[in-house]
mmCIF file of C-alpha atoms in Angstrom:
data_model
loop_
_atom_site.group_PDB
_atom_site.id
_atom_site.type_symbol
_atom_site.label_atom_id
_atom_site.label_comp_id
_atom_site.label_asym_id
_atom_site.label_seq_id
_atom_site.Cartn_x
_atom_site.Cartn_y
_atom_site.Cartn_z
ATOM 1 C CA MET A 1 0.202 -20.669 -19.927
ATOM 2 C CA LEU A 2 -3.071 -20.040 -18.130
ATOM 3 C CA THR A 3 -4.189 -16.435 -17.527
ATOM 4 C CA VAL A 4 -6.894 -15.394 -15.063
ATOM 5 C CA LEU A 5 -8.083 -11.801 -14.514
ATOM 6 C CA ARG A 6 -10.414 -11.433 -11.567
ATOM 7 C CA ARG A 7 -11.439 -9.585 -8.438
ATOM 8 C CA GLU A 8 -10.654 -10.965 -5.003
ATOM 9 C CA GLU A 9 -12.302 -10.169 -1.680
ATOM 10 C CA LYS A 10 -11.223 -11.560 1.695
ATOM 11 C CA TYR A 11 -12.914 -11.973 5.057
ATOM 12 C CA ILE A 12 -11.704 -13.377 8.377
ATOM 13 C CA LEU A 13 -14.269 -15.763 9.899
ATOM 14 C CA TYR A 14 -14.407 -17.698 13.139
ATOM 15 C CA GLN A 15 -14.554 -21.480 12.708
ATOM 16 C CA GLU A 16 -18.265 -21.717 13.501
ATOM 17 C CA GLU A 17 -19.046 -19.025 10.924
ATOM 18 C CA ALA A 18 -16.857 -20.712 8.318
ATOM 19 C CA LEU A 19 -18.612 -24.062 8.823
ATOM 20 C CA HIS A 20 -21.992 -22.344 8.539
ATOM 21 C CA TYR A 21 -21.116 -20.762 5.185
ATOM 22 C CA GLN A 22 -19.423 -23.897 3.877
ATOM 23 C CA LYS A 23 -22.666 -25.792 4.506
ATOM 24 C CA GLN A 24 -24.654 -23.163 2.616
ATOM 25 C CA PHE A 25 -22.322 -23.104 -0.371
ATOM 26 C CA ALA A 26 -22.130 -26.909 -0.477
ATOM 27 C CA GLU A 27 -25.871 -26.943 -1.192
ATOM 28 C CA ILE A 28 -25.674 -24.687 -4.256
ATOM 29 C CA LEU A 29 -22.123 -25.032 -5.628
ATOM 30 C CA MET A 30 -19.773 -27.795 -6.709
ATOM 31 C CA PRO A 31 -16.481 -28.495 -4.911
ATOM 32 C CA ASP A 32 -13.487 -27.399 -6.960
ATOM 33 C CA ALA A 33 -11.359 -29.829 -8.956
ATOM 34 C CA PHE A 34 -8.898 -30.611 -6.132
ATOM 35 C CA SER A 35 -11.463 -31.088 -3.372
ATOM 36 C CA GLU A 36 -11.904 -34.101 -1.164
ATOM 37 C CA GLU A 37 -14.618 -34.425 1.463
ATOM 38 C CA ASP A 38 -12.664 -32.524 4.117
ATOM 39 C CA GLY A 39 -10.678 -30.310 1.748
ATOM 40 C CA TYR A 40 -7.054 -30.564 0.653
ATOM 41 C CA THR A 41 -3.576 -29.286 1.433
ATOM 42 C CA VAL A 42 -1.914 -26.464 -0.476
ATOM 43 C CA ARG A 43 1.826 -25.837 -0.186
ATOM 44 C CA SER A 44 3.488 -22.835 -1.820
ATOM 45 C CA LEU A 45 7.041 -21.546 -1.973
ATOM 46 C CA TYR A 46 7.292 -17.776 -2.449
ATOM 47 C CA PHE A 47 10.162 -15.901 -4.043
ATOM 48 C CA ASP A 48 11.048 -12.260 -3.472
ATOM 49 C CA THR A 49 13.825 -9.857 -4.346
ATOM 50 C CA VAL A 50 16.935 -9.493 -2.189
ATOM 51 C CA ASP A 51 15.433 -6.387 -0.541
ATOM 52 C CA ASP A 52 11.945 -7.973 -0.212
ATOM 53 C CA ARG A 53 10.318 -5.491 -2.574
ATOM 54 C CA ASP A 54 7.174 -7.563 -3.127
ATOM 55 C CA TYR A 55 6.673 -7.958 0.616
ATOM 56 C CA PHE A 56 6.940 -4.244 1.315
ATOM 57 C CA ASP A 57 4.786 -3.368 -1.710
ATOM 58 C CA LYS A 58 2.041 -5.449 -0.144
ATOM 59 C CA MET A 59 2.557 -4.112 3.373
ATOM 60 C CA THR A 60 2.307 -0.523 2.078
ATOM 61 C CA GLU A 61 -0.645 -1.429 -0.176
ATOM 62 C CA GLN A 62 0.867 -0.290 -3.459
ATOM 63 C CA ASN A 63 -1.692 -0.266 -6.296
ATOM 64 C CA VAL A 64 0.632 -2.268 -8.546
ATOM 65 C CA ARG A 65 2.455 -5.225 -7.008
ATOM 66 C CA ARG A 66 3.326 -8.869 -7.626
ATOM 67 C CA LYS A 67 3.900 -12.270 -6.050
ATOM 68 C CA VAL A 68 5.955 -15.126 -7.461
ATOM 69 C CA ARG A 69 5.421 -18.676 -6.211
ATOM 70 C CA LEU A 70 5.634 -22.393 -6.846
ATOM 71 C CA ARG A 71 2.577 -24.419 -5.775
ATOM 72 C CA ILE A 72 1.871 -28.111 -5.183
ATOM 73 C CA TYR A 73 -1.092 -30.054 -3.827
ATOM 74 C CA GLY A 74 0.738 -33.189 -2.718
ATOM 75 C CA LEU A 75 4.299 -34.192 -1.857
ATOM 76 C CA GLN A 76 4.310 -36.794 -4.623
ATOM 77 C CA ASP A 77 3.324 -34.322 -7.342
ATOM 78 C CA ARG A 78 5.431 -34.604 -10.475
ATOM 79 C CA GLN A 79 4.114 -31.326 -11.850
ATOM 80 C CA VAL A 80 4.339 -27.909 -10.196
ATOM 81 C CA LYS A 81 2.589 -24.609 -10.863
ATOM 82 C CA LEU A 82 4.836 -21.602 -11.390
ATOM 83 C CA GLU A 83 2.610 -18.586 -10.793
ATOM 84 C CA LEU A 84 2.907 -14.825 -11.152
ATOM 85 C CA LYS A 85 0.174 -12.801 -9.444
ATOM 86 C CA GLN A 86 -0.011 -9.127 -10.372
ATOM 87 C CA LYS A 87 -2.250 -6.689 -8.518
ATOM 88 C CA GLU A 88 -3.473 -3.728 -10.544
ATOM 89 C CA ASN A 89 -5.907 -1.616 -8.520
ATOM 90 C CA ILE A 90 -9.040 -3.759 -7.928
ATOM 91 C CA TYR A 91 -8.035 -6.595 -10.259
ATOM 92 C CA GLN A 92 -5.733 -9.569 -9.794
ATOM 93 C CA LYS A 93 -4.045 -11.013 -12.852
ATOM 94 C CA LYS A 94 -2.671 -14.514 -12.354
ATOM 95 C CA ARG A 95 -0.596 -16.322 -14.939
ATOM 96 C CA SER A 96 0.635 -19.845 -14.404
ATOM 97 C CA LEU A 97 2.776 -22.442 -16.127
ATOM 98 C CA ILE A 98 3.029 -26.142 -15.349
ATOM 99 C CA ILE A 99 6.666 -27.176 -14.959
ATOM 100 C CA SER A 100 8.331 -30.433 -13.931
ATOM 101 C CA ARG A 101 9.267 -31.267 -10.353
ATOM 102 C CA GLU A 102 12.934 -31.326 -11.346
ATOM 103 C CA HIS A 103 12.723 -27.850 -12.856
ATOM 104 C CA ALA A 104 10.921 -26.531 -9.769
ATOM 105 C CA GLU A 105 13.760 -27.847 -7.616
ATOM 106 C CA ALA A 106 16.236 -26.131 -9.938
ATOM 107 C CA LEU A 107 14.438 -22.791 -9.536
ATOM 108 C CA VAL A 108 14.661 -23.098 -5.757
ATOM 109 C CA LYS A 109 18.428 -23.570 -6.113
ATOM 110 C CA GLY A 110 18.669 -20.441 -8.279
ATOM 111 C CA ASP A 111 18.999 -22.128 -11.662
ATOM 112 C CA PHE A 112 16.434 -20.130 -13.627
ATOM 113 C CA SER A 113 17.846 -21.225 -17.002
ATOM 114 C CA VAL A 114 15.565 -24.301 -16.964
ATOM 115 C CA LEU A 115 12.714 -21.965 -17.902
ATOM 116 C CA LEU A 116 14.362 -21.404 -21.281
ATOM 117 C CA THR A 117 13.568 -25.011 -22.214
ATOM 118 C CA TYR A 118 9.851 -24.139 -22.442
ATOM 119 C CA ALA A 119 8.409 -22.717 -25.662
ATOM 120 C CA ASP A 120 5.864 -20.622 -23.761
ATOM 121 C CA ALA A 121 6.614 -16.863 -23.824
ATOM 122 C CA PHE A 122 5.581 -16.634 -20.169
ATOM 123 C CA ALA A 123 8.474 -18.943 -19.247
ATOM 124 C CA ALA A 124 10.919 -16.575 -20.935
ATOM 125 C CA GLU A 125 9.339 -13.619 -19.129
ATOM 126 C CA MET A 126 9.674 -15.386 -15.790
ATOM 127 C CA TYR A 127 13.314 -16.208 -16.538
ATOM 128 C CA PHE A 128 13.990 -12.500 -17.119
ATOM 129 C CA ILE A 129 12.111 -11.404 -13.968
ATOM 130 C CA LEU A 130 13.704 -13.961 -11.651
ATOM 131 C CA SER A 131 17.244 -13.591 -12.948
ATOM 132 C CA SER A 132 17.425 -9.837 -13.558
ATOM 133 C CA GLU A 133 15.639 -8.721 -10.368
ATOM 134 C CA GLY A 134 17.460 -10.974 -7.914
ATOM 135 C CA TYR A 135 14.613 -13.219 -6.798
ATOM 136 C CA ARG A 136 15.315 -15.812 -4.104
ATOM 137 C CA PRO A 137 13.183 -18.294 -2.104
ATOM 138 C CA LYS A 138 11.811 -16.614 1.034
ATOM 139 C CA THR A 139 9.162 -18.786 2.680
ATOM 140 C CA ILE A 140 7.080 -21.938 2.344
ATOM 141 C CA ILE A 141 3.439 -21.689 3.382
ATOM 142 C CA GLU A 142 1.054 -24.609 3.868
ATOM 143 C CA TYR A 143 -2.644 -24.678 4.770
ATOM 144 C CA ARG A 144 -5.843 -26.686 4.479
ATOM 145 C CA ARG A 145 -8.370 -25.494 1.908
ATOM 146 C CA ARG A 146 -12.001 -26.240 1.210
ATOM 147 C CA ALA A 147 -13.211 -24.673 -2.021
ATOM 148 C CA PHE A 148 -16.364 -24.280 -4.069
ATOM 149 C CA ALA A 149 -16.797 -23.198 -7.669
ATOM 150 C CA ALA A 150 -19.420 -21.969 -10.116
ATOM 151 C CA ARG A 151 -18.689 -22.320 -13.804
ATOM 152 C CA GLU A 152 -20.509 -19.088 -14.539
ATOM 153 C CA ASN A 153 -18.121 -16.165 -14.372
ATOM 154 C CA ASP A 154 -15.258 -18.355 -13.077
ATOM 155 C CA ILE A 155 -16.338 -17.957 -9.441
ATOM 156 C CA ARG A 156 -14.323 -19.636 -6.673
ATOM 157 C CA LEU A 157 -14.933 -19.470 -2.942
ATOM 158 C CA THR A 158 -12.122 -20.748 -0.712
ATOM 159 C CA PHE A 159 -11.881 -21.383 3.032
ATOM 160 C CA ASP A 160 -8.286 -21.640 4.306
ATOM 161 C CA THR A 161 -7.318 -22.825 7.791
ATOM 162 C CA ASP A 162 -4.287 -24.076 9.752
ATOM 163 C CA ILE A 163 -1.928 -21.657 7.999
ATOM 164 C CA ARG A 164 1.689 -22.523 8.809
ATOM 165 C CA ALA A 165 5.033 -21.443 7.422
ATOM 166 C CA THR A 166 8.822 -21.638 7.545
ATOM 167 C CA GLU A 167 11.547 -19.218 6.507
ATOM 168 C CA SER A 168 14.405 -21.599 7.244
ATOM 169 C CA CYS A 169 13.879 -24.456 4.753
ATOM 170 C CA PHE A 170 12.915 -24.225 1.092
ATOM 171 C CA ASP A 171 12.526 -27.912 0.229
ATOM 172 C CA LEU A 172 9.063 -27.787 -1.318
ATOM 173 C CA PHE A 173 8.694 -31.572 -1.253
ATOM 174 C CA ALA A 174 10.056 -32.270 2.237
ATOM 175 C CA GLU A 175 7.926 -34.709 4.219
ATOM 176 C CA ASP A 176 9.374 -33.636 7.578
ATOM 177 C CA LEU A 177 9.176 -29.888 6.991
ATOM 178 C CA ILE A 178 8.909 -28.014 10.300
ATOM 179 C CA LEU A 179 6.157 -25.416 9.954
ATOM 180 C CA HIS A 180 5.058 -22.840 12.525
ATOM 181 C CA PRO A 181 1.515 -21.439 12.918
ATOM 182 C CA VAL A 182 1.310 -17.888 11.537
ATOM 183 C CA PHE A 183 -2.444 -17.382 11.866
ATOM 184 C CA ASP A 184 -5.032 -17.939 14.598
ATOM 185 C CA ARG A 185 -6.127 -21.590 14.379
ATOM 186 C CA ASN A 186 -9.639 -20.626 15.469
ATOM 187 C CA LYS A 187 -10.080 -18.439 12.396
ATOM 188 C CA THR A 188 -10.500 -19.010 8.664
ATOM 189 C CA VAL A 189 -9.511 -16.869 5.681
ATOM 190 C CA PHE A 190 -12.506 -16.784 3.341
ATOM 191 C CA GLU A 191 -11.739 -15.579 -0.196
ATOM 192 C CA VAL A 192 -14.224 -14.678 -2.915
ATOM 193 C CA LYS A 193 -12.798 -14.722 -6.439
ATOM 194 C CA TYR A 194 -14.746 -13.775 -9.553
ATOM 195 C CA ASN A 195 -14.610 -12.078 -12.943
ATOM 196 C CA HIS A 196 -16.193 -8.617 -13.221
ATOM 197 C CA PHE A 197 -19.426 -9.302 -11.297
ATOM 198 C CA MET A 198 -20.788 -11.738 -8.724
ATOM 199 C CA LEU A 199 -23.897 -13.831 -9.347
ATOM 200 C CA GLY A 200 -26.873 -12.664 -7.319
ATOM 201 C CA TYR A 201 -27.690 -15.909 -5.508
ATOM 202 C CA ILE A 202 -24.101 -16.182 -4.234
ATOM 203 C CA SER A 203 -23.797 -12.480 -3.448
ATOM 204 C CA GLU A 204 -26.934 -12.712 -1.314
ATOM 205 C CA ILE A 205 -25.245 -15.216 1.003
ATOM 206 C CA ILE A 206 -21.969 -13.295 1.126
ATOM 207 C CA SER A 207 -23.836 -10.102 2.042
ATOM 208 C CA THR A 208 -24.872 -11.689 5.353
ATOM 209 C CA ILE A 209 -21.244 -11.790 6.542
ATOM 210 C CA ASN A 210 -21.024 -9.201 9.290
ATOM 211 C CA ARG A 211 -17.382 -8.372 8.628
ATOM 212 C CA ARG A 212 -15.378 -5.792 6.779
ATOM 213 C CA LYS A 213 -13.260 -6.974 3.890
ATOM 214 C CA VAL A 214 -9.579 -7.367 4.748
ATOM 215 C CA THR A 215 -6.346 -7.278 2.770
ATOM 216 C CA SER A 216 -4.557 -10.117 4.548
ATOM 217 C CA SER A 217 -1.809 -11.904 2.628
ATOM 218 C CA LYS A 218 -0.614 -15.442 3.303
ATOM 219 C CA TYR A 219 2.781 -14.466 1.935
ATOM 220 C CA CYS A 220 3.078 -11.676 4.514
ATOM 221 C CA MET A 221 1.898 -14.090 7.210
ATOM 222 C CA GLY A 222 4.694 -16.423 6.168
ATOM 223 C CA ARG A 223 7.249 -13.629 6.532
ATOM 224 C CA SER A 224 6.046 -12.774 10.055
ATOM 225 C CA ILE A 225 8.913 -14.768 11.543
ATOM 226 C CA GLY A 226 11.506 -12.566 9.870
ATOM 227 C CA TYR A 227 9.387 -9.436 10.265
ATOM 228 C CA PRO A 228 7.713 -9.925 13.688
ATOM 229 C CA LEU A 229 6.457 -6.328 13.821
ATOM 230 C CA TYR A 230 3.924 -7.220 11.144
ATOM 231 C CA ARG A 231 2.424 -10.288 12.860
#
């Protein structure tokens, strides 16, 4: 299991602004481990309870809330990240476990017992959460990401565009998945993620963004088909 405790800040940028800041960060930071020259694709499948508790906790900005998802970076991936994100006031705690493709497919079908084959205590915790609280697949979200990282203080800066989703198919590995735009294609979600404090030379660049921080959620964007009032 991997555990990350950090702060997250989000901004909505127009494409020209996003390209400007990407150029600046490219000069002082390294691309993250998944990066290619023009970024990479992220696809996530989110689970929620029968009554969509996690969705409404986010929409009403509860201080304590969670998200459960499976994440891949390519349709041929044989390993999948099972992630639990927990929001506690200003901090985000993310725990993740690498599981097999076959076990990920089993989770989507509602067979949570495959998690009991892992020795990791987090797997047992996720089995209890998913099975006892009635979690089900709710949406798949896909987008293009360009990301930069600084080893100091586990800093990551991500630029996400072309955010699309479906609430009608939960095949995480489908090549012909029909996805609908759920965010303005002329805009980018810029996220700043760091532990405790931001390094000065990076903070100086971020401070020039003439925008208020936002609390946008890709999961909520993905549910905008079922809940159109929140688009």
